[in-house]
mmCIF file of C-alpha atoms and ligand atoms in Angstrom:
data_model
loop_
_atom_site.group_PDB
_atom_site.id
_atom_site.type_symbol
_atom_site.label_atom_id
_atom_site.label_comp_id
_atom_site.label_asym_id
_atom_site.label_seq_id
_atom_site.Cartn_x
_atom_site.Cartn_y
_atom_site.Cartn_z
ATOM 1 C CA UNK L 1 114.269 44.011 55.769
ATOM 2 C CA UNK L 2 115.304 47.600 55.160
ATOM 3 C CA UNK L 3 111.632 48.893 56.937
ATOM 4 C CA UNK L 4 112.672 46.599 59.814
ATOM 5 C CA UNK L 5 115.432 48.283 60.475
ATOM 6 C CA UNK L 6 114.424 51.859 60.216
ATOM 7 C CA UNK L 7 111.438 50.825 62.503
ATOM 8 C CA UNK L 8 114.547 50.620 65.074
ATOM 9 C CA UNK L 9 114.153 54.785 64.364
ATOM 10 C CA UNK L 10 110.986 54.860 64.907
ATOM 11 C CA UNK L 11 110.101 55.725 61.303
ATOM 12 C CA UNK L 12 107.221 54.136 59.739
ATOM 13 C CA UNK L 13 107.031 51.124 57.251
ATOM 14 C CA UNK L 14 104.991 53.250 54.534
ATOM 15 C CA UNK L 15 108.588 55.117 54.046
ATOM 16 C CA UNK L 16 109.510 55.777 50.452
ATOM 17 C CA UNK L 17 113.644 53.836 50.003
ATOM 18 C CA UNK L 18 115.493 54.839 46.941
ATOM 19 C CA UNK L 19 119.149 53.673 46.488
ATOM 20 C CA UNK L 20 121.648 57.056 46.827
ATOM 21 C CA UNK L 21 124.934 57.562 45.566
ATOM 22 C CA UNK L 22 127.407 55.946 44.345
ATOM 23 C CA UNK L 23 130.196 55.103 46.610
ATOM 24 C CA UNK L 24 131.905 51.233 45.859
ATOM 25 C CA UNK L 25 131.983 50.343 49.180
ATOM 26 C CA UNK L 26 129.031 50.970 51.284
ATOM 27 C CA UNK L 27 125.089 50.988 50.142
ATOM 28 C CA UNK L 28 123.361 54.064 50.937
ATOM 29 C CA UNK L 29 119.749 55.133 50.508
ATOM 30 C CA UNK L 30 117.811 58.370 50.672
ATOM 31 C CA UNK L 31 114.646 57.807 53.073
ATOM 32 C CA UNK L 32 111.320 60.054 52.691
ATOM 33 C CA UNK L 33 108.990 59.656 55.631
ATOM 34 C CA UNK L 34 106.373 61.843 57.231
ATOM 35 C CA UNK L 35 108.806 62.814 59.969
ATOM 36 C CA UNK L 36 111.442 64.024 57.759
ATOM 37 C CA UNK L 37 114.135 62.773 54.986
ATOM 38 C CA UNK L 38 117.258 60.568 56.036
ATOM 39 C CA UNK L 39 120.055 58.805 54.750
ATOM 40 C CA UNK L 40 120.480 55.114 55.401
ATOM 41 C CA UNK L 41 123.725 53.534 55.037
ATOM 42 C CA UNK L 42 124.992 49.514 55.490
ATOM 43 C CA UNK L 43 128.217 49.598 56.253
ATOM 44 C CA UNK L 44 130.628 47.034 54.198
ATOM 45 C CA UNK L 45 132.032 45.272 57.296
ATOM 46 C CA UNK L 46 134.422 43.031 54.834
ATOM 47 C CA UNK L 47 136.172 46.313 54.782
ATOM 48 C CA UNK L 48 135.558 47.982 57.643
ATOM 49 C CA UNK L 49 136.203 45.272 60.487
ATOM 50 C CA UNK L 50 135.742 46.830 63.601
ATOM 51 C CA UNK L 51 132.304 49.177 62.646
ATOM 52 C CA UNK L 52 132.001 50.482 66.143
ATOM 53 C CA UNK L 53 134.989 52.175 65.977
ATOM 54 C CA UNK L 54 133.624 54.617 63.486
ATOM 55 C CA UNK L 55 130.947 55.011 65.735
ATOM 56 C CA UNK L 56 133.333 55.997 68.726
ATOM 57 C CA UNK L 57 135.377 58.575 66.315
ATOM 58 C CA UNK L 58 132.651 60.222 65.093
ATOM 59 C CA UNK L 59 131.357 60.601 68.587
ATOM 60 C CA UNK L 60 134.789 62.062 69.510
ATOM 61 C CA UNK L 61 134.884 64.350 67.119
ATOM 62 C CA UNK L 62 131.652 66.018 67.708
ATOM 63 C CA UNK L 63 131.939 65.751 71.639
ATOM 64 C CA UNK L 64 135.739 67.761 70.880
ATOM 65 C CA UNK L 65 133.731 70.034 68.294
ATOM 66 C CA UNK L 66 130.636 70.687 70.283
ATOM 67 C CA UNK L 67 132.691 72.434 72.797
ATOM 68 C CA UNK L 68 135.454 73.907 70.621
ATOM 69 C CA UNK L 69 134.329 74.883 67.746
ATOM 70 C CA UNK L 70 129.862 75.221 68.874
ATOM 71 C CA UNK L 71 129.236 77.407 65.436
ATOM 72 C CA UNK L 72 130.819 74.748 63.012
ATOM 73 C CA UNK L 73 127.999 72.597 61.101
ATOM 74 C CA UNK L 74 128.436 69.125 61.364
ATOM 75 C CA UNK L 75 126.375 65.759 60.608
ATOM 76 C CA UNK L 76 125.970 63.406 63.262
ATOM 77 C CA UNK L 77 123.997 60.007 63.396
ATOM 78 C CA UNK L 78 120.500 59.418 64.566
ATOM 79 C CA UNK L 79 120.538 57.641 67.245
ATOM 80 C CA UNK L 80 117.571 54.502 67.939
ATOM 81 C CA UNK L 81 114.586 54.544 69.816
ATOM 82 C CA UNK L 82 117.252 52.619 72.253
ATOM 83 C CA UNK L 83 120.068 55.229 71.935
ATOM 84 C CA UNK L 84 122.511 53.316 69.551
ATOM 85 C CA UNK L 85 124.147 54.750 66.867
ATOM 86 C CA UNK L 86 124.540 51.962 64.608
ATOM 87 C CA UNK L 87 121.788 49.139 64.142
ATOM 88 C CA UNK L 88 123.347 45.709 64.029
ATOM 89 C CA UNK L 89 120.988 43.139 62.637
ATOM 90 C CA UNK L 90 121.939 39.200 62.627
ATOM 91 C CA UNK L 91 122.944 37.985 58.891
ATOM 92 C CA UNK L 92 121.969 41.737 57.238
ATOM 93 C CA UNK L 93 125.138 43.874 58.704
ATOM 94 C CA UNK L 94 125.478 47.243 60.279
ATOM 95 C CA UNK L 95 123.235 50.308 59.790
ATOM 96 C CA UNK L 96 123.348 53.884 60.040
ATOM 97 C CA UNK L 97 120.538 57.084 59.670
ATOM 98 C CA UNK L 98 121.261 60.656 59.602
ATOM 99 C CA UNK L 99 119.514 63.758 58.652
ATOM 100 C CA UNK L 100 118.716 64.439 55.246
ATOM 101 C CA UNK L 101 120.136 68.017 55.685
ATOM 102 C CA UNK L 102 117.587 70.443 54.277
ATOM 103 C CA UNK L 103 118.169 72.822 51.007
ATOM 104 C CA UNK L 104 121.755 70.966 50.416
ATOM 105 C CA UNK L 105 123.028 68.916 47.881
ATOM 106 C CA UNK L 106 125.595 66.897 46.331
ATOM 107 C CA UNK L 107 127.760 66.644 43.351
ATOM 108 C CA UNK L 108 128.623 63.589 41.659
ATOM 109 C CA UNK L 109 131.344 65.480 39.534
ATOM 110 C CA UNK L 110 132.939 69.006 39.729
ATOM 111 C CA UNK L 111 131.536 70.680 36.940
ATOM 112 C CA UNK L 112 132.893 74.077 38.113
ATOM 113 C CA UNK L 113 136.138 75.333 39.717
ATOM 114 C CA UNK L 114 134.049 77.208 41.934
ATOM 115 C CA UNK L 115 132.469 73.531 43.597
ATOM 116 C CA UNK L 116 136.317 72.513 43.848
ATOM 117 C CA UNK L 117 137.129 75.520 45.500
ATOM 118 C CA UNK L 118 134.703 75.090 47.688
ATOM 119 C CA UNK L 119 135.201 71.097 48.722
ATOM 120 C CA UNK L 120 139.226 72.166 48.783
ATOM 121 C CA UNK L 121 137.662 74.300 51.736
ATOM 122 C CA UNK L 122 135.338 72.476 53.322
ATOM 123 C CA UNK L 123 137.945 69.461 53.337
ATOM 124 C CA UNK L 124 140.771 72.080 54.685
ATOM 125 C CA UNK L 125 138.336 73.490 57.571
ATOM 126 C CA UNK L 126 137.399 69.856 58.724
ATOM 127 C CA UNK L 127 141.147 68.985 59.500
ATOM 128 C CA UNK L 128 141.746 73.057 60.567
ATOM 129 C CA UNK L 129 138.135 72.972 63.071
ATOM 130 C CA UNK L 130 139.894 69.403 64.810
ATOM 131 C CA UNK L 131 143.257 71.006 64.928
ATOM 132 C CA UNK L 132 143.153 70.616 68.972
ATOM 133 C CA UNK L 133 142.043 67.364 69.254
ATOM 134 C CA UNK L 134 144.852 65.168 69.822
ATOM 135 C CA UNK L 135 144.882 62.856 66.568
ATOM 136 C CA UNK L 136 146.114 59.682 68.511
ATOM 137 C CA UNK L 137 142.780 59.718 69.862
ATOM 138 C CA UNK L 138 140.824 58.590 67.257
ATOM 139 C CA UNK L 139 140.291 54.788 66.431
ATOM 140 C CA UNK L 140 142.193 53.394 63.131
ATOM 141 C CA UNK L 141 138.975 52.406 60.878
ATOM 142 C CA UNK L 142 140.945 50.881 58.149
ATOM 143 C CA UNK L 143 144.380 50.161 59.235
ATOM 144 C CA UNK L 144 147.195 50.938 56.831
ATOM 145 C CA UNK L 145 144.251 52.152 54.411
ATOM 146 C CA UNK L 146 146.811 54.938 52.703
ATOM 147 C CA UNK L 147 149.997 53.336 53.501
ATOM 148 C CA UNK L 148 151.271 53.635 49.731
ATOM 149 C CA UNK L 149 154.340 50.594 51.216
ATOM 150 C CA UNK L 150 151.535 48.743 52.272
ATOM 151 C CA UNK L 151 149.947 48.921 48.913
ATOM 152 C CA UNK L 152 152.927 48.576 46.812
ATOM 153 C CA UNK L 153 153.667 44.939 49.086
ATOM 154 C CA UNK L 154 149.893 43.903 48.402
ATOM 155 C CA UNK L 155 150.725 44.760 44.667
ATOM 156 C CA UNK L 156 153.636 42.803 44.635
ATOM 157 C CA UNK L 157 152.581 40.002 46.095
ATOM 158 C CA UNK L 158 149.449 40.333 43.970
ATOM 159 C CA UNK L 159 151.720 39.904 40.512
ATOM 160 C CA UNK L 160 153.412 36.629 42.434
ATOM 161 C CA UNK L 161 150.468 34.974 42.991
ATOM 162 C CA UNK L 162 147.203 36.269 41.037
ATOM 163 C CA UNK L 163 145.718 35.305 38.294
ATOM 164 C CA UNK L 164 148.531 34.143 35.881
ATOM 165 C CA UNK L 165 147.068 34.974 32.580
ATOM 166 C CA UNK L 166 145.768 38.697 34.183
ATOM 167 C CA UNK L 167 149.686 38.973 35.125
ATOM 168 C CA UNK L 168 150.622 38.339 31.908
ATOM 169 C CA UNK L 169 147.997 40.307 30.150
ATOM 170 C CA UNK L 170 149.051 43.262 32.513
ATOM 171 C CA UNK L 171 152.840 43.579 31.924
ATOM 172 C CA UNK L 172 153.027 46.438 30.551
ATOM 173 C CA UNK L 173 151.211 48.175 33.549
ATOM 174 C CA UNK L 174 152.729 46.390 36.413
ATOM 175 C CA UNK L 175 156.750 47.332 34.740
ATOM 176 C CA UNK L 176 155.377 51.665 34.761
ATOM 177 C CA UNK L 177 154.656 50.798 38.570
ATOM 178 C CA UNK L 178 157.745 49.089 39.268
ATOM 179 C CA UNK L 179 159.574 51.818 37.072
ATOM 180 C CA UNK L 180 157.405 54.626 39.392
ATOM 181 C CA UNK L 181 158.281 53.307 43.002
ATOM 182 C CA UNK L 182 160.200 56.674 43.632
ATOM 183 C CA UNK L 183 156.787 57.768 44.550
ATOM 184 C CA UNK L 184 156.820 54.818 47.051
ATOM 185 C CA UNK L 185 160.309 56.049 48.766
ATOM 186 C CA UNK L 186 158.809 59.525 48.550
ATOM 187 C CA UNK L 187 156.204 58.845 51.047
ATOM 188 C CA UNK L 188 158.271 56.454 53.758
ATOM 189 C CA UNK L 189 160.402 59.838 53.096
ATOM 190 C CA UNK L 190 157.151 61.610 54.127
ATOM 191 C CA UNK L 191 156.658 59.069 57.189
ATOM 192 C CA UNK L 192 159.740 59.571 59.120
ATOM 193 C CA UNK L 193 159.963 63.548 58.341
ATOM 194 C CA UNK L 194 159.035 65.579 61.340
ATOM 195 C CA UNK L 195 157.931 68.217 58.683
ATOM 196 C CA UNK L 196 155.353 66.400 57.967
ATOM 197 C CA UNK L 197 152.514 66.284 60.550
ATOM 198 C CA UNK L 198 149.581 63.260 61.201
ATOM 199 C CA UNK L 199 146.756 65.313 61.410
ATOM 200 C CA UNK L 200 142.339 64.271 61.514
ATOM 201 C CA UNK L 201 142.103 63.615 57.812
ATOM 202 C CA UNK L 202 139.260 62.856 55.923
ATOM 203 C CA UNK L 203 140.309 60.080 53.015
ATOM 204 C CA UNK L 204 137.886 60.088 51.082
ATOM 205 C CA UNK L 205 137.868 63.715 49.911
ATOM 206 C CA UNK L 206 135.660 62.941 46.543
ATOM 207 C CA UNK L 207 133.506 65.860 45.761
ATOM 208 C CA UNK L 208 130.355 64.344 46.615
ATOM 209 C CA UNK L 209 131.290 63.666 50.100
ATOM 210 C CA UNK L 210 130.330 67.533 50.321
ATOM 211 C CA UNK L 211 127.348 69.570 51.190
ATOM 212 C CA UNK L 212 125.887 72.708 48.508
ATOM 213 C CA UNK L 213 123.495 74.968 49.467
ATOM 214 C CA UNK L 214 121.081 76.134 47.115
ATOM 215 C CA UNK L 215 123.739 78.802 46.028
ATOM 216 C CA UNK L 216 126.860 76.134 45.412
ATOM 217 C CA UNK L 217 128.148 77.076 48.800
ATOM 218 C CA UNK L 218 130.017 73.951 50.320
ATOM 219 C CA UNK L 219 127.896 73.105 53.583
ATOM 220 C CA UNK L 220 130.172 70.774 55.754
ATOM 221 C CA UNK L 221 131.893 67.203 54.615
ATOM 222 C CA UNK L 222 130.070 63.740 54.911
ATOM 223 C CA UNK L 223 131.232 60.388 54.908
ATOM 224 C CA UNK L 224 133.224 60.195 58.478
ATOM 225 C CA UNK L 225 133.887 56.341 57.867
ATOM 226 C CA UNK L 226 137.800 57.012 56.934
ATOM 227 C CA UNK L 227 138.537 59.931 59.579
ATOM 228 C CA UNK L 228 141.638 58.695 60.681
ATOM 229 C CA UNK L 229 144.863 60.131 62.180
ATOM 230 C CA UNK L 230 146.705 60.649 58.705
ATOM 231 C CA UNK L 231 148.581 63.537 56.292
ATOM 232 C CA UNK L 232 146.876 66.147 54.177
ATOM 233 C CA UNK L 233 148.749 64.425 51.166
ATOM 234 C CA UNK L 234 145.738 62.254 51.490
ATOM 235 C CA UNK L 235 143.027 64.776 51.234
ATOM 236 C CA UNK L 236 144.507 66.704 48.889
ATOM 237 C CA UNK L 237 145.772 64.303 46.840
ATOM 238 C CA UNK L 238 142.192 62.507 46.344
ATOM 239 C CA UNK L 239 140.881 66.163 45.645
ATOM 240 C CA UNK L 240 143.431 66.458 42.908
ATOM 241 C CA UNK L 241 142.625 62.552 41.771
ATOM 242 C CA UNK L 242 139.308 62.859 41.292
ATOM 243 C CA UNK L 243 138.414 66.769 40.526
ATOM 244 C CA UNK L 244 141.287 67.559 37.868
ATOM 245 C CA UNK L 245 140.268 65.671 34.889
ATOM 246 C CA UNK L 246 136.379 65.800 33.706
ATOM 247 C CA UNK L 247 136.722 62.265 32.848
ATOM 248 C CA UNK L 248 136.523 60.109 35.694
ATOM 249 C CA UNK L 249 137.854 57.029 37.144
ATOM 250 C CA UNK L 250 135.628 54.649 35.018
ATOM 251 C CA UNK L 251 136.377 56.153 31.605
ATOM 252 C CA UNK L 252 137.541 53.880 29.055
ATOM 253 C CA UNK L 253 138.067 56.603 26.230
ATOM 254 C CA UNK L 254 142.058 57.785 28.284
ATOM 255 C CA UNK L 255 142.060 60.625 25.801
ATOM 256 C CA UNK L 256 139.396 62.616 27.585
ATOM 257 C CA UNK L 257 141.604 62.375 30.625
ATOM 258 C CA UNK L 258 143.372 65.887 30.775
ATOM 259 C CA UNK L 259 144.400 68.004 33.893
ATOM 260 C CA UNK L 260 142.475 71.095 34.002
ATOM 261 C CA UNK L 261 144.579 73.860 35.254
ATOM 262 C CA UNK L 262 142.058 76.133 36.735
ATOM 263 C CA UNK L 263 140.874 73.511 38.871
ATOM 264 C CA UNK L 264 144.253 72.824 40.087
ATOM 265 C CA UNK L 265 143.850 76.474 40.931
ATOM 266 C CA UNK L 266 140.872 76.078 42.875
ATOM 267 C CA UNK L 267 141.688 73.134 44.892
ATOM 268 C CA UNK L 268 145.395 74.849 45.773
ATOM 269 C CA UNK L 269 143.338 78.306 46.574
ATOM 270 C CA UNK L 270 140.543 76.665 48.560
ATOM 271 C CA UNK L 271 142.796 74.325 50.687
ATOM 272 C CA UNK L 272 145.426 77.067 51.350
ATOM 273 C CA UNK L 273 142.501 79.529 52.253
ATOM 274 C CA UNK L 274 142.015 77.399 55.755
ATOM 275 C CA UNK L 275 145.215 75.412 55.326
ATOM 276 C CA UNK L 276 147.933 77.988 54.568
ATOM 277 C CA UNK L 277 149.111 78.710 58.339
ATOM 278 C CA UNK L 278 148.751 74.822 59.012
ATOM 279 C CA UNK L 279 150.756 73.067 56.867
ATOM 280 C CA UNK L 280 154.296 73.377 57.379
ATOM 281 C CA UNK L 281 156.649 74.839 54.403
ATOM 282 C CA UNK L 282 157.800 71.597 53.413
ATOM 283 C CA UNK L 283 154.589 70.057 53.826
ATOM 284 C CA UNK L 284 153.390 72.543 50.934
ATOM 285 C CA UNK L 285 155.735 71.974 48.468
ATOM 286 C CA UNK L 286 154.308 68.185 48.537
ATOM 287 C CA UNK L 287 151.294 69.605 47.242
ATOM 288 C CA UNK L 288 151.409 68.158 43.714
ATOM 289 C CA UNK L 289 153.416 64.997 44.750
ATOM 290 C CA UNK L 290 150.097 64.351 46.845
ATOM 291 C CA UNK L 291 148.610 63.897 43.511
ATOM 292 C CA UNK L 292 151.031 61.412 42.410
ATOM 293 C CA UNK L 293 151.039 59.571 45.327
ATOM 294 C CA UNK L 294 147.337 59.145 45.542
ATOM 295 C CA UNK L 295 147.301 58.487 41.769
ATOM 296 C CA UNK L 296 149.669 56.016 41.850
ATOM 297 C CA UNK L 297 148.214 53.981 45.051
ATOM 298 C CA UNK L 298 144.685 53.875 43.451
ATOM 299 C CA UNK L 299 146.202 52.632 39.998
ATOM 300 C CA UNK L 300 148.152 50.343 42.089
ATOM 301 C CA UNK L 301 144.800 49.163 44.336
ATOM 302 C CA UNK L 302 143.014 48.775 40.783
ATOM 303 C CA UNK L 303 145.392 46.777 39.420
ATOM 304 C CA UNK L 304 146.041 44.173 42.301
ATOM 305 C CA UNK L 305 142.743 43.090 42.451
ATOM 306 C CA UNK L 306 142.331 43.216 38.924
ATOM 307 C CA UNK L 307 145.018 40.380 39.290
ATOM 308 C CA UNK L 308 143.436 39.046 42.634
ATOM 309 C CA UNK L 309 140.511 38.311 40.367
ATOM 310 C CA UNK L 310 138.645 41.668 41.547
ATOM 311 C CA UNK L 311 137.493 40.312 45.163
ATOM 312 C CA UNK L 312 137.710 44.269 46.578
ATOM 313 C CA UNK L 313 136.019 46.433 44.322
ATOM 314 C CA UNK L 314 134.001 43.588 42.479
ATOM 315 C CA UNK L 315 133.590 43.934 38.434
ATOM 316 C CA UNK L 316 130.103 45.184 37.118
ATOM 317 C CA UNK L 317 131.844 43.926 33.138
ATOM 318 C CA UNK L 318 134.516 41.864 32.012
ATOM 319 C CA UNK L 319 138.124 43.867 32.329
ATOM 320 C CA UNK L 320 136.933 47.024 34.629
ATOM 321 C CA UNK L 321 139.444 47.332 37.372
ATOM 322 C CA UNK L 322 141.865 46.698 34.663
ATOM 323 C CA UNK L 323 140.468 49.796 32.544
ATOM 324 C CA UNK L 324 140.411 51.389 35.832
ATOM 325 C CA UNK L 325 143.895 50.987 36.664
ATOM 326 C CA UNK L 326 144.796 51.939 32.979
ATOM 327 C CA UNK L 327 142.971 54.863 33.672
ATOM 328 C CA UNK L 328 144.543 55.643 36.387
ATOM 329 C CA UNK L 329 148.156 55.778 35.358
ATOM 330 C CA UNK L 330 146.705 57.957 32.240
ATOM 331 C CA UNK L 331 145.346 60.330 34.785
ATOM 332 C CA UNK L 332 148.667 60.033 36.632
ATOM 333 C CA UNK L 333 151.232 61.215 33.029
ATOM 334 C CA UNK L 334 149.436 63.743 32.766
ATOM 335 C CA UNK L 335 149.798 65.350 35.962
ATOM 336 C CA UNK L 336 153.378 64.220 35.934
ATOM 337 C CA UNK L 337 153.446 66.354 32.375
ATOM 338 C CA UNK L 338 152.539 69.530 34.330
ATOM 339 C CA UNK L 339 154.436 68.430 37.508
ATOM 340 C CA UNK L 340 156.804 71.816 37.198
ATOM 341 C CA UNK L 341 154.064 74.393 35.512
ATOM 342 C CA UNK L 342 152.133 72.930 38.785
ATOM 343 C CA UNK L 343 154.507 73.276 40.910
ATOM 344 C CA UNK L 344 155.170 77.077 40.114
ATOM 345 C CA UNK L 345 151.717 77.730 41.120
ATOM 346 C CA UNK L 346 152.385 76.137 44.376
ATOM 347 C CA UNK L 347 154.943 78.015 44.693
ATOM 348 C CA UNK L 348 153.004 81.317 44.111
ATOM 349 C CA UNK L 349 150.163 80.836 45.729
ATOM 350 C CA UNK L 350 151.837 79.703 49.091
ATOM 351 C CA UNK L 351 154.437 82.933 48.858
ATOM 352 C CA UNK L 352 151.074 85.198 48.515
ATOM 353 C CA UNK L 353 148.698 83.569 51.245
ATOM 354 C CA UNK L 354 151.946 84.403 53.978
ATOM 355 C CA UNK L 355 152.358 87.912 52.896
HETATM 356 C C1 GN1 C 1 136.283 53.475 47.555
HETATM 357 O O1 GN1 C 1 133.322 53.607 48.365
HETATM 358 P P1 GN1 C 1 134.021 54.846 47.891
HETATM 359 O O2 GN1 C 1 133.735 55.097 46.446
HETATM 360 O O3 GN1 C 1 133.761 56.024 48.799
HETATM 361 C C2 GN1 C 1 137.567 53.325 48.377
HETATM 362 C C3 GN1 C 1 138.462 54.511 48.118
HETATM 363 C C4 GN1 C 1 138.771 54.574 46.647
HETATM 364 C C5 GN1 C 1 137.467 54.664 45.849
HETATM 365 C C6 GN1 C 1 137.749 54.592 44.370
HETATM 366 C C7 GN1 C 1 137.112 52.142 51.918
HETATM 367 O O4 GN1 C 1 135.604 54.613 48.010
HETATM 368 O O5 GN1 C 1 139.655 54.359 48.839
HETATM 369 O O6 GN1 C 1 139.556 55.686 46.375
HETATM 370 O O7 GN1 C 1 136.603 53.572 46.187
HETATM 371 N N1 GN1 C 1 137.218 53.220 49.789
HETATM 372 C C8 GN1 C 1 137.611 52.171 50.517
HETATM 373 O O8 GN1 C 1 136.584 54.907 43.674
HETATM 374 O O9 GN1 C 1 138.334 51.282 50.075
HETATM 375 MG MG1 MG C 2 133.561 56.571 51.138
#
């Protein structure tokens, strides 16, 4: 099926497919042929309705940066033999190829604050390279996808009518998010600020959605699916989600989950290193709430479809988006521990990148 499809490329059926990655949403496969290495995706179009409209942002964006910005590196899609961008095949989905890019990398986890420094500025020069391009112009992929009211309603609603003995078994976690919904009037504070800016954000800024050369330089940023008109409390709040602790989402041992202040360091230093005249004064004190906030929606996205019987995210055992979720809010005391120590690097950092 998979050969079929990539004939549609003109590559040949003696290809070699291996499965790539390890994203929850989409399938994606690295692709060796005689005419070069590729990366196949399927795109999940449960959750991304409207596939074509990925296809028209990232064509918008690299129309606006061809002419703008001609010297920044950026991966676009293959197109067919017939000049499409995405393959749609009957019964078997969507499908997308681009260029294996040559001598780079990825990282599944930060194992350095050097490769967080590095994603915090790859991430920061994607929104800073698309700073011209009116935001209102791209199409909304996933609408609502970080609208932490949104989320908290679907939670609600989730612990109304889910599974009743999940609900039950969950108490405990479902009264700390009801207790923590200050974060939620936080961001519709956020929302109707004009401090706060929508700006081309990423959402999805996990670490390997970036390029490394051979010397651990970041390349670009992959993984345009979520592009979306949104605020940097996204991007860097998914940095700081997923780089600060070495344990990651799917850790069921909550005692390895620790913030690790030097990465804080790096993400703050690498964002603020393209970011710094961008963001607005306000906009950086939010810096460590953007942690909360995206804590606290994916603890909150766990959960509900732990008690929606896990049709989002699907279960590989027994229990996991409930040890996610558990994780989760783990991940998110700690950081709340360190809010003020955190904060007071904020604080320094921003005063020296103006001076
Ligand atoms: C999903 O598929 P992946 O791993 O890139 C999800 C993110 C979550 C993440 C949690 C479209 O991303 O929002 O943070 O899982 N993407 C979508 O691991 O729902
Ligand atoms: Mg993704």
């Amino acid at each position: 099926m998979l050969t079929k499809i990539l004939s549609s490329y003109g590559i040949s059926p003696a290809a070699i497919i291996q499965p790539h990655g390890s994203g929850l949403i989409n399938n994606t496969w690295k692709v060796m042929d005689l005419s070069g290495n590729y990366i196949f995706q399927k795109i999940n179009n449960d959750v991304f309705k409207e596939p074509w409209n990925i296809a028209d942002n990232i064509e918008t964006i690299s129309c606006h940066l061809n002419k703008e910005q001609p010297g920044y590196f950026f991966v676009t899609p293959i197109k067919t033999i017939e000049g499409k961008t995405i393959v749609y095949k009957e019964n078997e989905g969507y499908f997308r190829l681009f260029p294996f890019v040559k001598n780079s990398h990825t990282v599944n986890v930060a194992e350095t604050p050097q490769q967080a420094y590095e994603a915090a500025r790859q991430f920061g020069l994607f929104t800073k390279m698309l700073k011209s391009l009116p935001v209102e112009t791209l199409k909304i992929t996933l609408p609502d996808f970080h609208n932490l009211s949104m989320r908290y309603s679907q939670f609600l609603r989730a612990c109304a009518e889910g599974n009743p003995s999940r609900i039950k078994e969950a108490q405990s976690e479902i009264q700390f998010l009801q207790t923590h919904r200050h974060i939620v009037s936080t961001f519709n504070e956020i929302k109707n600020s004009p401090d706060f800016k929508l700006r081309v954000t990423h959402h999805d800024t996990k670490i390997s959605n970036v390029l490394f050369d051979e010397k651990n330089k970041g390349i670009c940023v992959i993984d345009l699916d979520t592009v979306m008109p949104g605020y940097f409390i996204s991007d860097v709040g998914d940095m700081l989600r997923t780089y600060l602790s070495p344990a990651s989402e799917e850790e069921k041992d909550f005692t390895k989950i620790i913030i690790r202040d030097e990465y804080f360091e790096a993400i703050l230093q690498g964002y603020l290193y393209e970011m710094a005249d961008e963001l607005t004064a306000k906009e950086t004190r939010y810096f460590v709430y953007s942690g909360m906030f995206m804590i606290y929606m994916q603890a909150l996205r766990f959960l509900a479809d732990y008690l929606n019987d896990d049709i989002y995210y699907g279960a590989a055992y027994n229990g996991q988006n409930y040890v996610r979720a558990q994780n989760q809010l783990s991940l998110l005391r700690r950081l709340m521990d360190k809010e003020n120590f955190l904060y007071e690097m904020v604080i320094a950092a921003a005063k020296k990148a103006i001076l």
